[in-house]
Short mmCIF file of C-alpha atoms (C1' of nucleotides) in Angstrom, two decimals:
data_model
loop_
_atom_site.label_atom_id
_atom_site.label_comp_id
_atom_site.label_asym_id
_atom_site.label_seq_id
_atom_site.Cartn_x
_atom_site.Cartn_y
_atom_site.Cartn_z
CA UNK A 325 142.33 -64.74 -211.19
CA UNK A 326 142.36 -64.37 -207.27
CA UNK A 327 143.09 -67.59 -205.47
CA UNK A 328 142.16 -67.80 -201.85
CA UNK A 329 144.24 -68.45 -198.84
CA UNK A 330 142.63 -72.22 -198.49
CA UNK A 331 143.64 -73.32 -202.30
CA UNK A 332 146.76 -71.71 -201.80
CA UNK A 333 147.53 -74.49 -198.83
CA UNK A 334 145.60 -77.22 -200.27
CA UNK A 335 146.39 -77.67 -204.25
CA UNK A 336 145.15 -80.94 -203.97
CA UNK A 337 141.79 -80.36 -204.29
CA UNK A 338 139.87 -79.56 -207.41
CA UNK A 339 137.78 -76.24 -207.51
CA UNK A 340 134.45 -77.24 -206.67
CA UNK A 341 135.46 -78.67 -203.74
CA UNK A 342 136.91 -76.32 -202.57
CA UNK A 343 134.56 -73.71 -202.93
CA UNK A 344 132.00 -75.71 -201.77
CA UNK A 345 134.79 -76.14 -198.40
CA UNK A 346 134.64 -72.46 -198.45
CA UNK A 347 130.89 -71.88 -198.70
CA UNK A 348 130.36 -74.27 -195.81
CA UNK A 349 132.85 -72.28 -193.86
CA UNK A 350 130.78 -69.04 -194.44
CA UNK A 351 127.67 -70.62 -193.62
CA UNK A 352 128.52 -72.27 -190.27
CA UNK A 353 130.51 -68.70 -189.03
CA UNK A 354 126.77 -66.84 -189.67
CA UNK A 355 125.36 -69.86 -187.70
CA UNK A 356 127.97 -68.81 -184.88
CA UNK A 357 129.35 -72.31 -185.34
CA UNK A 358 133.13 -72.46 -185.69
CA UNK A 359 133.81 -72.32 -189.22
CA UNK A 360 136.62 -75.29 -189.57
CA UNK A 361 133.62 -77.22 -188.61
CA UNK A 362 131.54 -76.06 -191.65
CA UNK A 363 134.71 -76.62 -193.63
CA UNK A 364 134.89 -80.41 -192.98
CA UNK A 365 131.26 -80.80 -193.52
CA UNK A 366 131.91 -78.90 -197.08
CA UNK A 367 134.71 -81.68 -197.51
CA UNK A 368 132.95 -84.51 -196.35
CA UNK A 369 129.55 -83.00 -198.47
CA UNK A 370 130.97 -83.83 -201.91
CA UNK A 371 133.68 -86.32 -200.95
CA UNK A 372 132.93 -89.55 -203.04
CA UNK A 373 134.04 -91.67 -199.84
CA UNK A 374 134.02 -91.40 -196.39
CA UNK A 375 137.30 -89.99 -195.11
CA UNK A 376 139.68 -90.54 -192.07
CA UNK A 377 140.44 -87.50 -189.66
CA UNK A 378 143.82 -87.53 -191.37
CA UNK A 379 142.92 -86.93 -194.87
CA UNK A 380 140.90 -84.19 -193.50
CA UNK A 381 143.25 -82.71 -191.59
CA UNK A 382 145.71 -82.16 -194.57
CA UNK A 383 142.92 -81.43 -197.03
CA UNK A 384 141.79 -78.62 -195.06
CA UNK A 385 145.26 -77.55 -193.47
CA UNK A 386 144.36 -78.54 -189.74
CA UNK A 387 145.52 -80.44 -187.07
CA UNK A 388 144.23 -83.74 -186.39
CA UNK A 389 143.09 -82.19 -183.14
CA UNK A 390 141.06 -79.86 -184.19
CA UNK A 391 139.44 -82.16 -186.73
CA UNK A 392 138.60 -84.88 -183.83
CA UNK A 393 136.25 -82.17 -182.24
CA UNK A 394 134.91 -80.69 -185.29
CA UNK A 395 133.82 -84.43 -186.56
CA UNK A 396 132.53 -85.20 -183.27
CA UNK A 397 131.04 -81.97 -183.33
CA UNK A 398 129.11 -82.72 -186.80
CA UNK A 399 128.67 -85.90 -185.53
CA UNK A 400 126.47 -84.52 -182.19
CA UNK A 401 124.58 -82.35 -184.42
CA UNK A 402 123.27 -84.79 -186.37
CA UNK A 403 125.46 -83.86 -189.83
CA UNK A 404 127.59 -86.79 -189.99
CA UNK A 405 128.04 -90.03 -189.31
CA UNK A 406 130.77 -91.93 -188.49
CA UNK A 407 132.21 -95.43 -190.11
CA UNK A 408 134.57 -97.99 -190.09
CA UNK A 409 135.76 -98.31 -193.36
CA UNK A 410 137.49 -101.58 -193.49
CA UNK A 411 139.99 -101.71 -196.17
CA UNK A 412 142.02 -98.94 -194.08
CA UNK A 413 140.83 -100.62 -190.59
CA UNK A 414 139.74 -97.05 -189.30
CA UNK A 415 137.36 -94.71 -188.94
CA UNK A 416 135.70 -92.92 -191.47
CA UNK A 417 133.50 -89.83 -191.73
CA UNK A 418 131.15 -89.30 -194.13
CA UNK A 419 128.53 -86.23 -194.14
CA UNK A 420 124.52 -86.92 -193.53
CA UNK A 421 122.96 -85.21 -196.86
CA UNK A 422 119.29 -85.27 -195.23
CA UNK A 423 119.44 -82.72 -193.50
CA UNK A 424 115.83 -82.34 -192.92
CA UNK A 425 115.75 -83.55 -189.11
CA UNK A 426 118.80 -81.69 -188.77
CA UNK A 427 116.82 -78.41 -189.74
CA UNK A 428 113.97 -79.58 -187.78
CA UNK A 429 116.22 -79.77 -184.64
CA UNK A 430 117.48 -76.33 -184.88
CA UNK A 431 114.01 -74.89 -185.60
CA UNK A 432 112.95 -76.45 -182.32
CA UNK A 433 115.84 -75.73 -180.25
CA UNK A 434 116.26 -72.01 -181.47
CA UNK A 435 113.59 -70.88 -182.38
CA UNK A 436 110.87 -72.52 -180.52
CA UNK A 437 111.86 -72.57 -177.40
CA UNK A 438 113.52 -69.00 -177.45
CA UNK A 439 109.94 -68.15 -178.27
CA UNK A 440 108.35 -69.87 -175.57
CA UNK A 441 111.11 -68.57 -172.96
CA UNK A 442 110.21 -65.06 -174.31
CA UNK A 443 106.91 -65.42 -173.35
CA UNK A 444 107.14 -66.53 -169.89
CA UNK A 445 109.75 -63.66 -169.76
CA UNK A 446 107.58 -60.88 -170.50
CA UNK A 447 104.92 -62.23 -168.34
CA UNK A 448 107.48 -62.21 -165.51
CA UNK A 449 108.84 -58.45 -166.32
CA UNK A 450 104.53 -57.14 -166.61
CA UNK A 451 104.23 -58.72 -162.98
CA UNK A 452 107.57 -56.94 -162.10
CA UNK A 453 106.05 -53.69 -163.24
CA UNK A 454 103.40 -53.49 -161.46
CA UNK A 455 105.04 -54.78 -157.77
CA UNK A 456 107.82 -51.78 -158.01
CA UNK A 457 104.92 -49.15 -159.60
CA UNK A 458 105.58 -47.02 -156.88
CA UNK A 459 108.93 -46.49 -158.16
CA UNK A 460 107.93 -44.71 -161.30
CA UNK A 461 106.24 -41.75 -161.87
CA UNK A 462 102.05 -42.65 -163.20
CA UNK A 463 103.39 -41.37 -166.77
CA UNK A 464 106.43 -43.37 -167.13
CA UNK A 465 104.64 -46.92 -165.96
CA UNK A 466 102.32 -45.76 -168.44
CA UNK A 467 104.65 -45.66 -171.09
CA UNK A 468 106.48 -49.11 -169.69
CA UNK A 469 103.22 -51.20 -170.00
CA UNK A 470 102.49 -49.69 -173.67
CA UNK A 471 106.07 -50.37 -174.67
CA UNK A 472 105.85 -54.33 -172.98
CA UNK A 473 102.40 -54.67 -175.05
CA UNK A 474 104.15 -53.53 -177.78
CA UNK A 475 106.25 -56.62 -177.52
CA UNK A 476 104.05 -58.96 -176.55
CA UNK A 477 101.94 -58.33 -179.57
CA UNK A 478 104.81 -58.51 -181.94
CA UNK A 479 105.31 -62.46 -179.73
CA UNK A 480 101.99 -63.51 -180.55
CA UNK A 481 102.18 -62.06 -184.44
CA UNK A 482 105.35 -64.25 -184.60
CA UNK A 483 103.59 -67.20 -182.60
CA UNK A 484 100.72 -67.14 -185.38
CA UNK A 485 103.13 -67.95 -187.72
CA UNK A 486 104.45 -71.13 -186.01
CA UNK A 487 102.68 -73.33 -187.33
CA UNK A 488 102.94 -72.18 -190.89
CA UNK A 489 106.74 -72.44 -190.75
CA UNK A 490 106.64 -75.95 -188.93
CA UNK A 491 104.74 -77.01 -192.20
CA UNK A 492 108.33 -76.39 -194.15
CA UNK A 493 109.38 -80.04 -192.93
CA UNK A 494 106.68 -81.67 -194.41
CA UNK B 470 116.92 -64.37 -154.41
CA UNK B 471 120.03 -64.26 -156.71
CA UNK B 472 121.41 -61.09 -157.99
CA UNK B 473 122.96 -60.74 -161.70
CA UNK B 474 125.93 -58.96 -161.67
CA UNK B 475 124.76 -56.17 -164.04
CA UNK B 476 122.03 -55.22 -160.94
CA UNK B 477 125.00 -55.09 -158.42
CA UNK B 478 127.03 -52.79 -160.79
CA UNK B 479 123.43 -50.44 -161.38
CA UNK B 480 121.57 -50.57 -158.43
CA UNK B 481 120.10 -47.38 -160.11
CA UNK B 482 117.76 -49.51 -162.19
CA UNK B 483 114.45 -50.66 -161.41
CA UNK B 484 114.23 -54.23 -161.65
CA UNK B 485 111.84 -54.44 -164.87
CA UNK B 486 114.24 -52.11 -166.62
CA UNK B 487 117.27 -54.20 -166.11
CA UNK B 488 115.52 -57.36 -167.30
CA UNK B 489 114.77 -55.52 -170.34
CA UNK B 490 118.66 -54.92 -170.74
CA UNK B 491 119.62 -58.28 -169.93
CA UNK B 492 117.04 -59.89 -172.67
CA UNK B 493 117.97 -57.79 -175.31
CA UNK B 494 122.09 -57.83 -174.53
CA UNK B 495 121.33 -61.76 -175.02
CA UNK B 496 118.94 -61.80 -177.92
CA UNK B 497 121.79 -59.12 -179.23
CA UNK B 498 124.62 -61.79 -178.83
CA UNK B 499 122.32 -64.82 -180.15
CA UNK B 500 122.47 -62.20 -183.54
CA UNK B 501 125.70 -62.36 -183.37
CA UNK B 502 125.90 -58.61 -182.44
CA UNK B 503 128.01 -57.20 -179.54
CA UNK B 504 125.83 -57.85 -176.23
CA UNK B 505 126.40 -54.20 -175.40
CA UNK B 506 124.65 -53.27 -178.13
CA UNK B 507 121.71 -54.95 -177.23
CA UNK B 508 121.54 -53.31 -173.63
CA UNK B 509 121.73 -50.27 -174.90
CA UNK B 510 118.89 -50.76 -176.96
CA UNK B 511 117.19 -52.39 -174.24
CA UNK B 512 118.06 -49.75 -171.82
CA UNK B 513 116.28 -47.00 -174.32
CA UNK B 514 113.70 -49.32 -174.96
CA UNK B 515 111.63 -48.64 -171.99
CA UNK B 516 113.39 -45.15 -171.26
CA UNK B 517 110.61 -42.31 -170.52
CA UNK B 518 112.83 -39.84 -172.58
CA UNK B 519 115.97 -39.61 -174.57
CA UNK B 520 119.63 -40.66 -172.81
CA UNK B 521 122.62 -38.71 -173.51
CA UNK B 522 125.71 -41.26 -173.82
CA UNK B 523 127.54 -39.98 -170.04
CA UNK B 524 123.75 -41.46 -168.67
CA UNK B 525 123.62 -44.44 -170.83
CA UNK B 526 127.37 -45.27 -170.41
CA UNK B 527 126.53 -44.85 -166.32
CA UNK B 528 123.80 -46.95 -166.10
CA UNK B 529 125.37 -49.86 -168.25
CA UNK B 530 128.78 -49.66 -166.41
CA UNK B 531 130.36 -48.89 -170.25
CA UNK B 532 133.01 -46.69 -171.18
CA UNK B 533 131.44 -43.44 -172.72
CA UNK B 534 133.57 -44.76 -176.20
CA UNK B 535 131.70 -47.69 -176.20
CA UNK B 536 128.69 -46.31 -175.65
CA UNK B 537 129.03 -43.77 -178.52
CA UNK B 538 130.32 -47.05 -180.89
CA UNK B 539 127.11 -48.96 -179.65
CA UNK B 540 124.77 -46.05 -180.43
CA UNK B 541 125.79 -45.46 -184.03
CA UNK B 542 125.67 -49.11 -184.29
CA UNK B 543 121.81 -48.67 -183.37
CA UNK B 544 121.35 -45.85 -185.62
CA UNK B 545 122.97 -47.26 -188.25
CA UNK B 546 120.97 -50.21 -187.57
CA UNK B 547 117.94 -48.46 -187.99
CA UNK B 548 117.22 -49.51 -184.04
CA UNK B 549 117.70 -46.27 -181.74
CA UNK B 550 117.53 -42.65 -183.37
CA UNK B 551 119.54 -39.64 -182.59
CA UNK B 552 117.73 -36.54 -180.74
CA UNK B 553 118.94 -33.09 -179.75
CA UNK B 554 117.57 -32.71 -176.19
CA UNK B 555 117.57 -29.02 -175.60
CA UNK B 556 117.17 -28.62 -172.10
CA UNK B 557 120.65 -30.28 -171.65
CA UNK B 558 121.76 -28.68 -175.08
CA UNK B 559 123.21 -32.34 -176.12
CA UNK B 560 122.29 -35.13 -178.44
CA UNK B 561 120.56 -38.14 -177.01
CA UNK B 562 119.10 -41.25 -178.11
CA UNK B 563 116.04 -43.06 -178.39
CA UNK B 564 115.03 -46.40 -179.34
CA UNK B 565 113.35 -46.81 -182.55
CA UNK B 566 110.27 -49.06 -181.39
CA UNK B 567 108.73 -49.41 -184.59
CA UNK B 568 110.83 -52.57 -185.88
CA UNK B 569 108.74 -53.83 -188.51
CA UNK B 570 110.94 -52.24 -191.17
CA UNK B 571 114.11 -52.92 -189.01
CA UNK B 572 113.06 -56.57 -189.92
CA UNK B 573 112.22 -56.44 -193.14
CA UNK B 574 115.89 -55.12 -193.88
CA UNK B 575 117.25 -57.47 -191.91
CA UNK B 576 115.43 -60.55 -193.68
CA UNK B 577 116.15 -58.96 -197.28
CA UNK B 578 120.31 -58.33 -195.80
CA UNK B 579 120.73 -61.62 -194.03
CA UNK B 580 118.46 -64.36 -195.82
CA UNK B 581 116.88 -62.98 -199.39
CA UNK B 582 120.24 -61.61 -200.73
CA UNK B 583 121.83 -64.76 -199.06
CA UNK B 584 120.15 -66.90 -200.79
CA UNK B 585 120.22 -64.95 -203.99
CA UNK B 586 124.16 -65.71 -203.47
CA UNK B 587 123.81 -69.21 -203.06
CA UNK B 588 122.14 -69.10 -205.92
CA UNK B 589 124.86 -67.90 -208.08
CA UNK B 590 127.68 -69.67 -206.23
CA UNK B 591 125.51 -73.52 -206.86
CA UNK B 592 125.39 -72.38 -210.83
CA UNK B 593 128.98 -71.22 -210.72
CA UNK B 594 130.13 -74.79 -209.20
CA UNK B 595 128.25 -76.72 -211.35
CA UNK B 596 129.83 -74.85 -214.20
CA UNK B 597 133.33 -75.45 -212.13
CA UNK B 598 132.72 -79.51 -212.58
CA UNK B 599 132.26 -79.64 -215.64
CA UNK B 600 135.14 -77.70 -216.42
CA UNK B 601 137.34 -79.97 -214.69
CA UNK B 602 135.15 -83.12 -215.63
CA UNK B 603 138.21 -84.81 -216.63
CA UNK B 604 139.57 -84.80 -213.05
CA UNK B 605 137.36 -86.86 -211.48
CA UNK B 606 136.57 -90.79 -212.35
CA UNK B 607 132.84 -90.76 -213.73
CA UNK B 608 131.30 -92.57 -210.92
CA UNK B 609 133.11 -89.41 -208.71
CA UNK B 610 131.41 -87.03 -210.94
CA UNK B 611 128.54 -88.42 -210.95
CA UNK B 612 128.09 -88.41 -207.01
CA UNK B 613 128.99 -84.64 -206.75
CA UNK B 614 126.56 -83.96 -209.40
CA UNK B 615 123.84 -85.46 -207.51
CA UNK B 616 125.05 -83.98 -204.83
CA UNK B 617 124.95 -80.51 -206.08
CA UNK B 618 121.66 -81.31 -207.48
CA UNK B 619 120.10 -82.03 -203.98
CA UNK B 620 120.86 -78.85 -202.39
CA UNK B 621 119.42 -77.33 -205.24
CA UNK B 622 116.37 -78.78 -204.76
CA UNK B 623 116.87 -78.04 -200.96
CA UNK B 624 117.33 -74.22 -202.35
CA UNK B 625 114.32 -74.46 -204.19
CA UNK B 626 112.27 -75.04 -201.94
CA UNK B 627 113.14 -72.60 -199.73
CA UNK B 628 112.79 -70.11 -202.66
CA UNK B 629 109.24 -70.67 -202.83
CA UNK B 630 108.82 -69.86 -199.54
CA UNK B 631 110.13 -66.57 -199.79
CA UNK B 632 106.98 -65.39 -200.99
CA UNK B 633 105.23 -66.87 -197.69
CA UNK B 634 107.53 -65.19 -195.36
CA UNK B 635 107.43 -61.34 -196.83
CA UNK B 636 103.40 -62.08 -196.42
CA UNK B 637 104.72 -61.39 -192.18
CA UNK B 638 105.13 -57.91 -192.95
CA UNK B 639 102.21 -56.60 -194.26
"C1'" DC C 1128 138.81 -15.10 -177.81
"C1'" DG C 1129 139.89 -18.49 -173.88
"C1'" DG C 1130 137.65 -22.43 -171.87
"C1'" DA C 1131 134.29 -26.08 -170.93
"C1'" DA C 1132 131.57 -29.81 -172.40
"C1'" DC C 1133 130.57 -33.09 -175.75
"C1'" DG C 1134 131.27 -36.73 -179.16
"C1'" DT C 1135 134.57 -39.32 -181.87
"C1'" DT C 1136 138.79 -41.73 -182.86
"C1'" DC C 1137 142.75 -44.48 -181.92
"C1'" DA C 1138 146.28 -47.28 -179.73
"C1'" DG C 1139 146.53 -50.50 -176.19
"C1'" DT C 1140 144.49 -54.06 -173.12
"C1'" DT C 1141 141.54 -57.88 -171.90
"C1'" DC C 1142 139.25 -61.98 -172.60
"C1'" DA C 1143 137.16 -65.94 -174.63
"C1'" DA C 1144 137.01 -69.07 -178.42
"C1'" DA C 1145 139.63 -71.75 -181.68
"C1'" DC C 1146 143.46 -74.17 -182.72
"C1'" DT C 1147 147.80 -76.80 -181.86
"C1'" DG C 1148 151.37 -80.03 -180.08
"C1'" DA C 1149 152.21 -83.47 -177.14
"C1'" DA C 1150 150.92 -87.04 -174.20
"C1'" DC C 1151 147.91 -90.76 -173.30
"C1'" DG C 1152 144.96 -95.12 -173.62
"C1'" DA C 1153 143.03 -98.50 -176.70
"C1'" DA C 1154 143.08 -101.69 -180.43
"C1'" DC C 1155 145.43 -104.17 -183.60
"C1'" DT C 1156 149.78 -106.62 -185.83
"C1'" DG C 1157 153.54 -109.40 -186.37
"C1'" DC D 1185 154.14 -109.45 -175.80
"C1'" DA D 1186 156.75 -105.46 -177.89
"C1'" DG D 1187 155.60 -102.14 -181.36
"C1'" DT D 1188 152.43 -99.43 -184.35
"C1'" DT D 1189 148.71 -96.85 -185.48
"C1'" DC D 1190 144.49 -94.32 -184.13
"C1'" DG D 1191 141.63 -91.33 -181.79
"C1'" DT D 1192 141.01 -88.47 -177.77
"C1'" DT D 1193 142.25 -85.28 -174.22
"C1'" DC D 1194 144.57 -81.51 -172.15
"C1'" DA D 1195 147.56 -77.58 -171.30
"C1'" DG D 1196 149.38 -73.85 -173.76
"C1'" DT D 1197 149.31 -70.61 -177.59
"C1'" DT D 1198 147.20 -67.79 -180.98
"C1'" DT D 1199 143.78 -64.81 -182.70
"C1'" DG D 1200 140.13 -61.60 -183.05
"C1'" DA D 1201 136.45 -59.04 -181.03
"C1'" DA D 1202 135.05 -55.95 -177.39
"C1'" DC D 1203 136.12 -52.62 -174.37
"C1'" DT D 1204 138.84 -48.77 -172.28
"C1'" DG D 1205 141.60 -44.51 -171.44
"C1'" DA D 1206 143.38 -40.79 -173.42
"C1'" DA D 1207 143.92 -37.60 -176.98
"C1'" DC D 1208 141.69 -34.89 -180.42
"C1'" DG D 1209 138.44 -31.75 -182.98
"C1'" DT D 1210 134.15 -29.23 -182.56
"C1'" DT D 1211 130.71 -26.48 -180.68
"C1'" DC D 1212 128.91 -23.45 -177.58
"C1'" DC D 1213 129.13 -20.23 -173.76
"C1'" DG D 1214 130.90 -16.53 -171.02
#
DNA sequence: CGGAACGTTCAGTTCAAACTGAACGAACTG
DNA sequence: CAGTTCGTTCAGTTTGAACTGAACGTTCCG
């Protein structure tokens, strides 16, 4: 059996964790967030208590550094929260398991509003069009507008389906 | 009125036209594809005929190897298409503007068979814990169970949405 | 059968993001 | 009030992706 490079550094942990450290990692990269930031949230995810940047930092084979701005990172986006656990007398992370206002957020902020700023855009780019027509030849505006409309009927096929997908976080 | 620095490099490009290239380089690099990629498609997007790679690579301020990298990319991609122009007796390209079944591959690629993975991997860590049940205090095991549990609800859900979403292209 | 022109490939460079080590201020302890 | 311990910040390093220039093979033309 193949062991990775991350239970290869970190024997401590048992399996599950660590895959689930590993999946997290994945996931966050394809989001085009940095990945040691998915990897705390997959520690944090299954840990049974909140944990102190130190313990993550060795569990996951980073520096307490990086670990600072990846909880605070979490912490910003709404995927953890941060405590004081007392026995220790320091602070604690532990990860937010609702995530449904998190995925709420990130529906609005990149998807909505990408949508909406697409719109205007085209708008913007058909008015463009038609104050530099002299610059094209009558065929190739022609085939400018049909390819814009194109577009802008593919917008308003995905705009139909808005409100269908808002009803996931329901 | 402030200039972008790809007009300054191409003053060859009518202003609509280098919008077009701009959107789609950024909507390329919000995919998490190279932005150069995205011009390019942009660029062919509202081209009245087929670019050879010298033109492409000249009105993009790109090395010809990049361009020719970028274009397969597209073609691969399913997004531009490769033409023999015979007047110039040389290949050129062309976007592909039909992208209804450039989406539907790319929802099966990126989220169906992702899912279908995380699928797998949540059965395959579930089967991890309770192989190593004996490593973890019962309250411990307990709390990752339920853990687990809840994003497999979470998955779920999403499942039965699938259905909902493949309705868009139809 | 030379010789262009074209497209691809590859080694090297550039550049930005991620990570680190070290220094710092704040809060607590004895 | 000295001395820890924490968490944050910052400058410097590392790393990987993107891009380039140059070399290469291929095709087509004279």
């Amino acid at each position: 059996m193949e062991e990775s490079a991350l239970s290869k550094a970190l024997p401590g942990l048992p399996a599950a964790r660590l895959d689930m450290v590993e999946a997290c990692g994945r996931f966050a990269q394809s989001l085009g967030i940095a990945r040691s930031v998915g990897e705390i949230y997959g520690l944090l995810y299954l840990a049974p208590r909140p944990m102190t940047l130190d313990e993550i930092a060795q569990c996951l084979g980073l520096s307490k550094a990086s670990v600072s701005t990846g909880a605070r990172q979490l912490v910003s986006l709404g995927a953890a929260r941060r405590v004081f656990v007392r026995a220790a007398r320091k602070d604690g992370y532990e990860a937010v398991v609702e995530l449904g206002e998190l995925a709420r957020r990130a529906y609005e902020n990149l998807f909505k509003s990408r949508l909406q700023n697409a719109d205007a855009h085209m708008n913007e780019m058909l008015a463009k069009i038609e104050a530099e027509k002299e610059s094209y030849s009558p065929e190739e505006h022609a085939l400018i507008v049909e390819r814009l409309t194109r577009l802008r009927a593919i917008q308003s096929r995905i705009k139909m389906l808005l409100p269908l997908a808002e009803r996931i976080f329901s």
